[in-house]
């Protein structure tokens, strides 16, 4: 790849996937970024930690889809594609009315959209033929009219959209409560129809779009650290324990520098650069906005966005509860998705014990409760999913647990939020935004974060004199997916 004609320095606040991806693509284009992270761990919403036993616990249950082209391209560019452990092309749901019973949507290896259609038609556990036909008819406008139609549906919740298509309540409860909670951490009556229709379009248009992979270890070590290595090898820098205290302004309202709060008695420090990027989540960004910017309509619109609360649980048991090597949709009123990470992840593998990782959603009523209350309620739900192992005279014993609360995660994708999502370019000439909440063609997700970082790098380069446009087109050209290599 040829470097840009004009080199610049860029200060980026936030070492999540958006900030790291932005820095990675800036270095690819010949620029010099410095990434500043307030915490002592990489990854933002994909951060992970080791406990005293050497076991990992994560901010969320991170599954990678074949419909994540920018993420898969990033793995390829870093030379770490082998770290994705692709699973069988199927979606697996629990049957609440039949404890311990699973229902599968097995996707055959034929061209899209016929593969997904076949998977739906062959599943008779969760949908009747009438429901399948009604839902298929309801999806036709999204397929025929494309993203324009999908964007127009942002005025409806997904439940409202389903009702407008004549799809009954059972389809919502059987399939889409689980899907909505997995993708957005909220229920169908709250989530924008645009979000689910976007995901469904991706699954229908891409042969391996709904195929799922897990990392072979923690996201911090196996994904974020290789991005950092890529950045630093090309002259960039990534600093942890570097909290942003204030965005300093020039008299004309542009950014003068990032003021970092000194830690452990050290003085505050000012970081200066040619350009500045906020790769923070939308909630901390709103707190950090300088007072003059708060009066601008562009930044006032950010008040229409807020993060959704999420709780991730890790439960270690003294014996195996399941041998399923896949993501599962719980269809529980409390839980969203879960996986036995001792099966799905190479580094977490254990042939004798299970480590369940679960997402509790919606979490708004639980985020303030104690860990003990959360685990106790989760165990009640798990007894329904694993009745043979967790009930009776000799139930499996819970050895330990970790509960990770994120009071503000990805933006809460309720109806009408699309109009509040900002572009990466702001009215401030040398200040840009990056993050999955910014406008890009994917929802708030790892894919959205990576794509936003790439778009921010492109926007910065386009603002330079003598920008190398052919180089930028190479950077942002939609990559091909490679999930077929599983």
Short mmCIF file of C-alpha atoms in Angstrom, two decimals, residues 21 70-71 424 440-442 446-456 476:
data_model
loop_
_atom_site.label_atom_id
_atom_site.label_comp_id
_atom_site.label_asym_id
_atom_site.label_seq_id
_atom_site.Cartn_x
_atom_site.Cartn_y
_atom_site.Cartn_z
CA UNK A 21 -8.69 0.20 14.15
CA UNK A 70 -14.38 -5.52 7.90
CA UNK A 71 -13.55 -7.53 11.02
CA UNK A 424 -17.23 10.63 11.71
CA UNK A 440 -22.04 3.29 9.44
CA UNK A 441 -23.92 0.45 7.80
CA UNK A 442 -23.68 -1.96 10.73
CA UNK A 446 -17.52 -5.18 16.94
CA UNK A 447 -17.97 -4.96 13.17
CA UNK A 448 -19.45 -1.48 13.52
CA UNK A 449 -16.55 -0.37 15.70
CA UNK A 450 -13.91 -1.62 13.24
CA UNK A 451 -15.70 -0.08 10.26
CA UNK A 452 -16.10 3.25 12.08
CA UNK A 453 -12.35 3.33 12.80
CA UNK A 454 -11.62 2.70 9.14
CA UNK A 455 -14.05 5.45 8.07
CA UNK A 456 -12.48 7.89 10.53
CA UNK A 476 -12.55 1.53 2.34
#
